PDB file of C-alpha atoms in Angstrom:
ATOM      1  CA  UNK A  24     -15.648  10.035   7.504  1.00  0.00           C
ATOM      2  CA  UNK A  25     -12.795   8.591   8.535  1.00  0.00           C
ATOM      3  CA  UNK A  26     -11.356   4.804   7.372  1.00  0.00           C
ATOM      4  CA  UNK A  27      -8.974   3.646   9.410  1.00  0.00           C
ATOM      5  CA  UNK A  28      -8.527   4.721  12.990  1.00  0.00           C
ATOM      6  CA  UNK A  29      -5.134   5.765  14.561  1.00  0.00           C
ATOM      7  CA  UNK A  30      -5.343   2.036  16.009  1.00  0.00           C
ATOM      8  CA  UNK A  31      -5.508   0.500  12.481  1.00  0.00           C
ATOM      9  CA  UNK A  32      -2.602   2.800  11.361  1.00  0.00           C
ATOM     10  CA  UNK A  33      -0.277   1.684  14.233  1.00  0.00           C
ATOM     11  CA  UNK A  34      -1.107  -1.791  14.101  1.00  0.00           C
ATOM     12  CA  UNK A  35      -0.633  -1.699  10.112  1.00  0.00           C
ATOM     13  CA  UNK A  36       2.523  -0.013  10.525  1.00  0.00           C
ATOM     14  CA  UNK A  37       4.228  -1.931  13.560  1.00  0.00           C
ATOM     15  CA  UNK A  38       1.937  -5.494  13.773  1.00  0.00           C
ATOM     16  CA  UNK A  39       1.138  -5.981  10.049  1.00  0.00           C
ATOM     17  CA  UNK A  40       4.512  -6.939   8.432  1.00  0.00           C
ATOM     18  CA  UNK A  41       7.341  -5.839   6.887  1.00  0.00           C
ATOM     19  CA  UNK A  42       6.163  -7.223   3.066  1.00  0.00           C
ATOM     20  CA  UNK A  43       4.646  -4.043   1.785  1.00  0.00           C
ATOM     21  CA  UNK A  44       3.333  -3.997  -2.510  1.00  0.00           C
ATOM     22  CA  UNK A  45       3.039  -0.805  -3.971  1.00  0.00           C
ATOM     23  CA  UNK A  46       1.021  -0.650  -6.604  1.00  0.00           C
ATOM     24  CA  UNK A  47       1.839   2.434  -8.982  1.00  0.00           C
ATOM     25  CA  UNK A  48       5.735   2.581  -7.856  1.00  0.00           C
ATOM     26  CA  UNK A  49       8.125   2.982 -11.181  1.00  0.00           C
ATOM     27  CA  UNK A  50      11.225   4.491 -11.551  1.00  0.00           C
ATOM     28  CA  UNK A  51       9.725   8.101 -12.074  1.00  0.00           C
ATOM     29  CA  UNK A  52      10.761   9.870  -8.563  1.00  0.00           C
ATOM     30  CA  UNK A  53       9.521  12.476  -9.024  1.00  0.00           C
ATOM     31  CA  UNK A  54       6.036  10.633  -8.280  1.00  0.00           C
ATOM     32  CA  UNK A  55       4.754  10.255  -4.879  1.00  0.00           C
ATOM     33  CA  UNK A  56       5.042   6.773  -4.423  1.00  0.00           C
ATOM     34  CA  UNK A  57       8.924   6.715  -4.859  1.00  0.00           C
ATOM     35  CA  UNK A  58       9.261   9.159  -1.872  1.00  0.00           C
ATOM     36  CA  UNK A  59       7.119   7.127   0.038  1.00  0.00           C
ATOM     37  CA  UNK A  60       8.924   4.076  -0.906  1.00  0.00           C
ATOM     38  CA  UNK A  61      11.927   5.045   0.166  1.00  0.00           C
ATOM     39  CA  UNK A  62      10.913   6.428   3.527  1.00  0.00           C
ATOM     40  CA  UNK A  63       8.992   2.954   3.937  1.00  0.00           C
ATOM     41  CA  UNK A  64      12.356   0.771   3.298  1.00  0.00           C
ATOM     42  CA  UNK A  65      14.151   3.617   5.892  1.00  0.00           C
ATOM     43  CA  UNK A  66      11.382   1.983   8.067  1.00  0.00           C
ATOM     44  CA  UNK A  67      12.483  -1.567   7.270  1.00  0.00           C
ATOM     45  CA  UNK A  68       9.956  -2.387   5.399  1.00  0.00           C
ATOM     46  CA  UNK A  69      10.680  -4.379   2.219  1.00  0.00           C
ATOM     47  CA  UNK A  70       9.393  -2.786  -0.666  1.00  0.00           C
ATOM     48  CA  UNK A  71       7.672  -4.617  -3.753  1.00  0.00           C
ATOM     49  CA  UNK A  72       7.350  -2.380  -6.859  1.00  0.00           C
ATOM     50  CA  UNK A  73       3.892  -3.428  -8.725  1.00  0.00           C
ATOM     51  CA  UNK A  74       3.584  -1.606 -12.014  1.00  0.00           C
ATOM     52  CA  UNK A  75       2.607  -2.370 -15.149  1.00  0.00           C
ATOM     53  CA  UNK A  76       6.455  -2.198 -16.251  1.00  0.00           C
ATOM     54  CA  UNK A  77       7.202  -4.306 -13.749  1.00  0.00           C
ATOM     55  CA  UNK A  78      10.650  -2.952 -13.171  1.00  0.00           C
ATOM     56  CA  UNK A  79      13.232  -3.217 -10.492  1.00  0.00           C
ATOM     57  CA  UNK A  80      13.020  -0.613  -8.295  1.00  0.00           C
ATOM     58  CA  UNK A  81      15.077   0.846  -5.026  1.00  0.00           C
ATOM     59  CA  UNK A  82      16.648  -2.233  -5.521  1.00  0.00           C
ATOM     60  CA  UNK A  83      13.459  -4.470  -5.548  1.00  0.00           C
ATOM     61  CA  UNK A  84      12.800  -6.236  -8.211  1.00  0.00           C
ATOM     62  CA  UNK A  85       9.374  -5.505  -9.711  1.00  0.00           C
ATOM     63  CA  UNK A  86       6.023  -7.465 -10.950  1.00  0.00           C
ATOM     64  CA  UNK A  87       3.142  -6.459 -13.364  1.00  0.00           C
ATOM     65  CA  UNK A  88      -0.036  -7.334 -10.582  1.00  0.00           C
ATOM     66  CA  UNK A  89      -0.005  -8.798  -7.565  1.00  0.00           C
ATOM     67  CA  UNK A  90      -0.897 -12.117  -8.525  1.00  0.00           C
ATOM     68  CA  UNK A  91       2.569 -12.471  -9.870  1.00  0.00           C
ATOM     69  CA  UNK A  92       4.436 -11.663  -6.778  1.00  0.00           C
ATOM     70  CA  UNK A  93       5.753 -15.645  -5.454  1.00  0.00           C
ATOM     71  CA  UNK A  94       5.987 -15.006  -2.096  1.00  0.00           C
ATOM     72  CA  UNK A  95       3.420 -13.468   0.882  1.00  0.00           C
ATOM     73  CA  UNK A  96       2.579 -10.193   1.419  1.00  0.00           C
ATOM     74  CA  UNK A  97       1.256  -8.391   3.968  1.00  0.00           C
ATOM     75  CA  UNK A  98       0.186  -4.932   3.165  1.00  0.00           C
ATOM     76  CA  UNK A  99      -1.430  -3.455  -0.329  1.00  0.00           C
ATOM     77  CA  UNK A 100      -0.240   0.122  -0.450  1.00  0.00           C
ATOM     78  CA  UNK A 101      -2.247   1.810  -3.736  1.00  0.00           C
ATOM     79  CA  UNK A 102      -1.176   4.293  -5.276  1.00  0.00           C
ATOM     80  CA  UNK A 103      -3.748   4.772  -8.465  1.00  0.00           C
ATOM     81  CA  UNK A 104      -6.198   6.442  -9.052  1.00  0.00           C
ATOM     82  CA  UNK A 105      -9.781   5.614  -6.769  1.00  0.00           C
ATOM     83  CA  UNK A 106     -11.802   4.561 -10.101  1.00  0.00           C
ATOM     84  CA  UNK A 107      -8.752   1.806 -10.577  1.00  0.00           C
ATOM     85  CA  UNK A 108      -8.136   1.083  -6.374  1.00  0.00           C
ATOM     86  CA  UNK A 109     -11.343  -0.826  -5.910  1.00  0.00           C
ATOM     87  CA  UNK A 110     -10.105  -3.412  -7.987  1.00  0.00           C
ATOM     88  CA  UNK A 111      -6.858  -3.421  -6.514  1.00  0.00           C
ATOM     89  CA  UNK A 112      -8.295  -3.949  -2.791  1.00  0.00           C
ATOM     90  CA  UNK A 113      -9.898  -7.170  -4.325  1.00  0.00           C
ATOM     91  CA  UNK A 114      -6.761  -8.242  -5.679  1.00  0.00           C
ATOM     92  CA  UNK A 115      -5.098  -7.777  -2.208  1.00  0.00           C
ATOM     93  CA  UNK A 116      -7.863 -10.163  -0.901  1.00  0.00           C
ATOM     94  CA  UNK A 117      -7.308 -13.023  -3.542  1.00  0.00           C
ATOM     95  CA  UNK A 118      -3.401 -12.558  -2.583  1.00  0.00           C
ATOM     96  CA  UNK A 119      -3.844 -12.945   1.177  1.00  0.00           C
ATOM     97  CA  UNK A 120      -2.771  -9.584   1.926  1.00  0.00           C
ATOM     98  CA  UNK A 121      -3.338  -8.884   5.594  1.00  0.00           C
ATOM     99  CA  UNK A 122      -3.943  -5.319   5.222  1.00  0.00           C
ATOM    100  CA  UNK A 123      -4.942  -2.602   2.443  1.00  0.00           C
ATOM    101  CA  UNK A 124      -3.539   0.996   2.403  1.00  0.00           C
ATOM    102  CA  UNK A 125      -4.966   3.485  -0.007  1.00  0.00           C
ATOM    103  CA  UNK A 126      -3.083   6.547   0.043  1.00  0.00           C
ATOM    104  CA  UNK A 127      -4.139  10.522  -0.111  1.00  0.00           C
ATOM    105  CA  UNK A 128      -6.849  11.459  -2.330  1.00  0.00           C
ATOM    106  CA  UNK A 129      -7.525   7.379  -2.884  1.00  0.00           C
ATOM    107  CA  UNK A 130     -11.115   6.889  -1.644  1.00  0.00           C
ATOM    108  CA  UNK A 131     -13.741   3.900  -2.293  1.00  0.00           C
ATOM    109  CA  UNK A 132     -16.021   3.072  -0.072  1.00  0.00           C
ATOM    110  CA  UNK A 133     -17.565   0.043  -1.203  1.00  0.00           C
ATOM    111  CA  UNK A 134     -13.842  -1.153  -1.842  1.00  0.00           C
ATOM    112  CA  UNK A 135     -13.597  -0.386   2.450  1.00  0.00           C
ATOM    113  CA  UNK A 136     -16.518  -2.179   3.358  1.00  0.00           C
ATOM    114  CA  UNK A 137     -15.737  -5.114   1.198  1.00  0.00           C
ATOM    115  CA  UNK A 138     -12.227  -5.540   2.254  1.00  0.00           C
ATOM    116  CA  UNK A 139     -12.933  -4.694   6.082  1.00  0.00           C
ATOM    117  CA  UNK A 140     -15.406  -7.601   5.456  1.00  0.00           C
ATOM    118  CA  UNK A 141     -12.838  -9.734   4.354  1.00  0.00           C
ATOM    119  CA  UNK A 142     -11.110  -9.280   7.674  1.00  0.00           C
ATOM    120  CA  UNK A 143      -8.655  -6.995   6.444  1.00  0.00           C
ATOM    121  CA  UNK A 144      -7.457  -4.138   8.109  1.00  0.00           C
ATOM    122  CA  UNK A 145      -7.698  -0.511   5.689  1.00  0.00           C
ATOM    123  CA  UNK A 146      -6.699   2.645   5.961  1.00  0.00           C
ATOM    124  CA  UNK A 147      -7.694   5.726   3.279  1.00  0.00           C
ATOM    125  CA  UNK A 148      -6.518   8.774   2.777  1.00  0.00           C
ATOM    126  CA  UNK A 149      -3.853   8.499   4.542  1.00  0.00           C
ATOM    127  CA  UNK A 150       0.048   8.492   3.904  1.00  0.00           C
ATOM    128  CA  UNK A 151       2.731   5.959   5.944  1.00  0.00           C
ATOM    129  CA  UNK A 152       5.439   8.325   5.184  1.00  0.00           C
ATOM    130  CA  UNK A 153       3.023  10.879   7.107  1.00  0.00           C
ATOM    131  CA  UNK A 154       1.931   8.634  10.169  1.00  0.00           C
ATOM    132  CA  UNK A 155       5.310   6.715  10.731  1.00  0.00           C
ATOM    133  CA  UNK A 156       7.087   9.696  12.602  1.00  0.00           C
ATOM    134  CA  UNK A 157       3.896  10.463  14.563  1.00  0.00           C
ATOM    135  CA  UNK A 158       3.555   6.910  15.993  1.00  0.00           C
TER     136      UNK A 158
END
């Protein structure tokens, strides 16, 4: 099955905003999120480390959840593990994310339906570093 059509994706990526959390991102590069990161700041997008460390990161300065981040954001990229993302797509609600973004391999589908029903836009199993150069 398939969440999050190529429509979502582009509008996510181009509409959405440029505010994008990413929960999991540390200083470790050789971890996935750090590459993605990177390529999503290339992008323009302004990266917000969240980690339990909450340390600065590409230059960002980082926070410990979501809830501590001061200012509006606009897309929830997760990068943890699927038994911890369902949590974190509820977070994203209580925030006022606009849009949720669970990366490769991060699948939970009552965490879809309940943020889709939220109004958010989702995506799963998918990667932005993957789908920016195809849109």
């Amino acid at each position: 099955m398939s969440y999050g059509n190529d429509a979502t994706v582009r509008r996510i990526l181009k509409e959405t905003g440029d505010t994008w959390a990413v929960v999991g991102l540390s200083n470790n590069t050789r971890r996935a999120a750090h590459g993605v990161a990177r390529v999503l700041q290339r992008a323009g997008k302004r990266v917000v480390p969240v980690h339990p460390k909450a340390e600065t990161v590409l230059g960002e300065p980082g926070y410990a959840t979501l809830a501590d981040i001061p200012f509006p954001v606009d897309v929830v990229d997760v990068f943890v593990n699927s038994d911890l993302a369902g949590d974190i797509a509820d977070q994203a609600v209580a925030v006022g994310a606009k849009a949720v973004w669970f990366q490769l391999d991060v699948i939970d589908e009552a965490a879809y339906q309940r943020t889709t029903g939220a109004g958010l836009d989702m995506v799963m199993d998918k990667c932005p570093a993957i789908e920016l150069p195809l849109l």
